[in-house]
GROMACS .gro file of C-alpha atoms in nm:
model
  183
    1MET     CA    1   0.000   0.000   0.000
    2LYS     CA    2   0.136   0.339  -0.102
    3LYS     CA    3   0.248   0.574   0.175
    4LEU     CA    4   0.278   0.942   0.094
    5PHE     CA    5   0.459   1.190   0.318
    6PHE     CA    6   0.469   1.567   0.277
    7VAL     CA    7   0.730   1.803   0.422
    8ARG     CA    8   0.727   2.178   0.386
    9HIS     CA    9   1.074   2.325   0.325
   10GLY     CA   10   1.277   2.454   0.620
   11GLU     CA   11   1.261   2.816   0.733
   12THR     CA   12   1.387   3.062   0.473
   13VAL     CA   13   1.520   3.417   0.490
   14LEU     CA   14   1.183   3.551   0.368
   15ASN     CA   15   0.988   3.329   0.613
   16ALA     CA   16   1.196   3.464   0.900
   17ALA     CA   17   1.125   3.819   0.784
   18GLY     CA   18   0.748   3.750   0.761
   19LEU     CA   19   0.733   3.815   0.387
   20PHE     CA   20   0.540   3.642   0.109
   21SER     CA   21   0.789   3.433  -0.087
   22GLY     CA   22   0.573   3.241  -0.335
   23ARG     CA   23   0.795   3.166  -0.632
   24THR     CA   24   1.067   3.409  -0.528
   25GLU     CA   25   1.394   3.227  -0.462
   26THR     CA   26   1.503   3.249  -0.099
   27SER     CA   27   1.762   3.043   0.085
   28LEU     CA   28   1.725   2.839   0.400
   29THR     CA   29   1.832   3.000   0.725
   30PRO     CA   30   2.065   2.808   0.958
   31ASN     CA   31   1.750   2.731   1.160
   32GLY     CA   32   1.582   2.601   0.843
   33LYS     CA   33   1.873   2.366   0.777
   34GLY     CA   34   1.842   2.235   1.133
   35GLN     CA   35   1.468   2.188   1.085
   36ALA     CA   36   1.535   1.982   0.772
   37ARG     CA   37   1.778   1.758   0.962
   38GLU     CA   38   1.518   1.711   1.238
   39ALA     CA   39   1.256   1.624   0.976
   40GLY     CA   40   1.487   1.356   0.839
   41LEU     CA   41   1.530   1.206   1.185
   42LYS     CA   42   1.154   1.208   1.245
   43LEU     CA   43   1.097   1.049   0.906
   44LEU     CA   44   1.326   0.761   1.003
   45ASP     CA   45   1.088   0.690   1.293
   46LYS     CA   46   0.782   0.693   1.064
   47VAL     CA   47   0.893   0.473   0.776
   48PRO     CA   48   1.181   0.227   0.733
   49HIS     CA   49   1.261   0.330   0.375
   50ILE     CA   50   1.176   0.609   0.130
   51ASP     CA   51   1.161   0.488  -0.230
   52LEU     CA   52   1.135   0.831  -0.393
   53ILE     CA   53   1.181   1.195  -0.298
   54ILE     CA   54   1.006   1.455  -0.513
   55CYS     CA   55   1.048   1.829  -0.461
   56SER     CA   56   0.950   2.149  -0.633
   57THR     CA   57   1.191   2.325  -0.866
   58LEU     CA   58   1.263   2.603  -0.615
   59SER     CA   59   1.601   2.587  -0.441
   60ARG     CA   60   1.463   2.593  -0.086
   61THR     CA   61   1.282   2.262  -0.141
   62LEU     CA   62   1.580   2.101  -0.313
   63GLU     CA   63   1.810   2.203  -0.028
   64THR     CA   64   1.560   2.070   0.228
   65ALA     CA   65   1.522   1.746   0.031
   66GLN     CA   66   1.900   1.703   0.007
   67ILE     CA   67   1.946   1.750   0.382
   68ILE     CA   68   1.670   1.497   0.453
   69ALA     CA   69   1.822   1.258   0.196
   70ASP     CA   70   2.158   1.276   0.378
   71VAL     CA   71   1.991   1.192   0.709
   72ILE     CA   72   1.786   0.898   0.578
   73GLY     CA   73   2.048   0.759   0.343
   74TYR     CA   74   1.864   0.840   0.019
   75PRO     CA   75   2.083   0.915  -0.289
   76LYS     CA   76   2.066   1.293  -0.348
   77GLU     CA   77   2.113   1.250  -0.723
   78GLU     CA   78   1.784   1.056  -0.736
   79ILE     CA   79   1.572   1.344  -0.601
   80VAL     CA   80   1.313   1.434  -0.865
   81GLN     CA   81   1.230   1.802  -0.913
   82ASN     CA   82   0.888   1.870  -1.060
   83GLU     CA   83   0.723   2.203  -1.147
   84LEU     CA   84   0.381   2.074  -1.037
   85PHE     CA   85   0.493   2.102  -0.673
   86VAL     CA   86   0.606   2.468  -0.674
   87GLU     CA   87   0.453   2.724  -0.443
   88ARG     CA   88   0.152   2.934  -0.532
   89HIS     CA   89   0.253   3.246  -0.721
   90TRP     CA   90   0.152   3.547  -0.513
   91GLY     CA   91   0.190   3.803  -0.793
   92GLU     CA   92   0.255   4.156  -0.677
   93GLN     CA   93   0.224   4.045  -0.313
   94GLU     CA   94   0.554   3.851  -0.328
   95GLY     CA   95   0.815   4.010  -0.105
   96GLN     CA   96   0.548   4.203   0.088
   97ASP     CA   97   0.459   4.171   0.457
   98TYR     CA   98   0.252   3.856   0.505
   99TYR     CA   99   0.109   3.937   0.848
  100GLU     CA  100   0.005   4.289   0.752
  101TYR     CA  101  -0.180   4.150   0.451
  102VAL     CA  102  -0.356   3.880   0.657
  103ARG     CA  103  -0.464   4.136   0.920
  104ASN     CA  104  -0.616   4.366   0.659
  105HIS     CA  105  -0.772   4.126   0.406
  106ASN     CA  106  -1.019   3.839   0.388
  107ILE     CA  107  -0.914   3.506   0.239
  108SER     CA  108  -1.131   3.577  -0.068
  109ASP     CA  109  -0.929   3.897  -0.136
  110ARG     CA  110  -0.634   3.681  -0.237
  111GLU     CA  111  -0.798   3.613  -0.572
  112ASN     CA  112  -0.774   3.986  -0.652
  113ILE     CA  113  -0.398   4.023  -0.610
  114LYS     CA  114  -0.251   4.123  -0.944
  115GLY     CA  115  -0.066   3.824  -1.095
  116VAL     CA  116  -0.175   3.572  -0.828
  117GLU     CA  117  -0.226   3.207  -0.913
  118THR     CA  118  -0.597   3.177  -0.839
  119THR     CA  119  -0.745   2.911  -0.616
  120PRO     CA  120  -0.897   2.720  -0.913
  121MET     CA  121  -0.559   2.727  -1.087
  122LEU     CA  122  -0.385   2.600  -0.774
  123GLN     CA  123  -0.648   2.330  -0.725
  124THR     CA  124  -0.607   2.210  -1.083
  125ARG     CA  125  -0.230   2.192  -1.039
  126ALA     CA  126  -0.266   2.003  -0.708
  127GLU     CA  127  -0.502   1.756  -0.878
  128LYS     CA  128  -0.247   1.700  -1.157
  129ALA     CA  129   0.028   1.651  -0.900
  130TYR     CA  130  -0.180   1.391  -0.717
  131GLU     CA  131  -0.254   1.204  -1.040
  132TYR     CA  132   0.119   1.206  -1.114
  133VAL     CA  133   0.203   1.064  -0.770
  134LYS     CA  134  -0.066   0.794  -0.799
  135SER     CA  135   0.083   0.685  -1.133
  136LEU     CA  136   0.426   0.619  -0.982
  137PRO     CA  137   0.529   0.261  -0.900
  138GLN     CA  138   0.713   0.356  -0.577
  139GLU     CA  139   0.539   0.279  -0.248
  140ASN     CA  140   0.698   0.514   0.008
  141ILE     CA  141   0.713   0.864  -0.139
  142LEU     CA  142   0.827   1.188   0.022
  143ILE     CA  143   0.721   1.520  -0.127
  144VAL     CA  144   0.913   1.831  -0.022
  145SER     CA  145   0.718   2.138  -0.119
  146HIS     CA  146   0.556   2.456   0.016
  147GLY     CA  147   0.280   2.568   0.254
  148SER     CA  148   0.009   2.693   0.017
  149PHE     CA  149   0.066   2.413  -0.229
  150GLY     CA  150   0.071   2.159   0.055
  151ARG     CA  151  -0.266   2.275   0.188
  152SER     CA  152  -0.420   2.245  -0.159
  153PHE     CA  153  -0.258   1.907  -0.217
  154LYS     CA  154  -0.393   1.777   0.115
  155ARG     CA  155  -0.741   1.906   0.032
  156VAL     CA  156  -0.730   1.719  -0.300
  157ILE     CA  157  -0.622   1.396  -0.131
  158ASP     CA  158  -0.884   1.436   0.144
  159GLY     CA  159  -1.155   1.516  -0.112
  160HIS     CA  160  -1.233   1.864   0.029
  161PRO     CA  161  -1.360   2.145  -0.194
  162HIS     CA  162  -1.155   2.451  -0.278
  163THR     CA  163  -1.432   2.705  -0.226
  164HIS     CA  164  -1.362   3.022  -0.028
  165GLU     CA  165  -1.635   2.935   0.221
  166TYR     CA  166  -1.489   2.593   0.289
  167MET     CA  167  -1.132   2.720   0.300
  168LYS     CA  168  -1.226   2.963   0.580
  169GLU     CA  169  -1.336   2.664   0.789
  170TYR     CA  170  -1.066   2.419   0.673
  171HIS     CA  171  -0.763   2.648   0.684
  172PHE     CA  172  -0.465   2.495   0.855
  173SER     CA  173  -0.101   2.580   0.872
  174ILE     CA  174   0.194   2.362   0.777
  175GLY     CA  175   0.502   2.454   0.977
  176ASN     CA  176   0.848   2.471   0.829
  177ALA     CA  177   0.988   2.117   0.791
  178GLU     CA  178   0.668   1.970   0.937
  179ILE     CA  179   0.598   1.612   0.825
  180ILE     CA  180   0.242   1.520   0.729
  181GLU     CA  181   0.145   1.163   0.644
  182LEU     CA  182  -0.107   1.208   0.362
  183ILE     CA  183  -0.188   0.841   0.283
   0.00000   0.00000   0.00000
């Protein structure tokens, strides 16, 4: 039976500053590197062997995946990067203060940010990513990705709708380097 684990990348420079990063490249902080090592150790307790590590094409997920791979003994050169798993594009909000935005806007306002990847677009991409993962022959798969994408991916797997009304009730946070067992 297939087991699917999800890890959000370790803390980044923009995370630590409280800024939207989206698809903006940002490096892991020393704390983020430590979080990735801890995630690898926790993963060893959850599953005896990872058959495949997939990460987004952004450097913060690759670095997190490589650190985890070192800890669990997975060959770094076999990490698969895939564009389907990148973070939501936040358009003109990227690089701006995350907490100020959240304090002053409703969740439905996010659709109106110039250049944002809309919720339906993100949902479609998460559905494609899940179909891709289901088609793989490997049994124990680790995905290293991002917070917004991870929430959408989990909603797809759990069969929850991506409506604004539902998202207000089903909003959850994924901490940096937090491990979630999806299936």
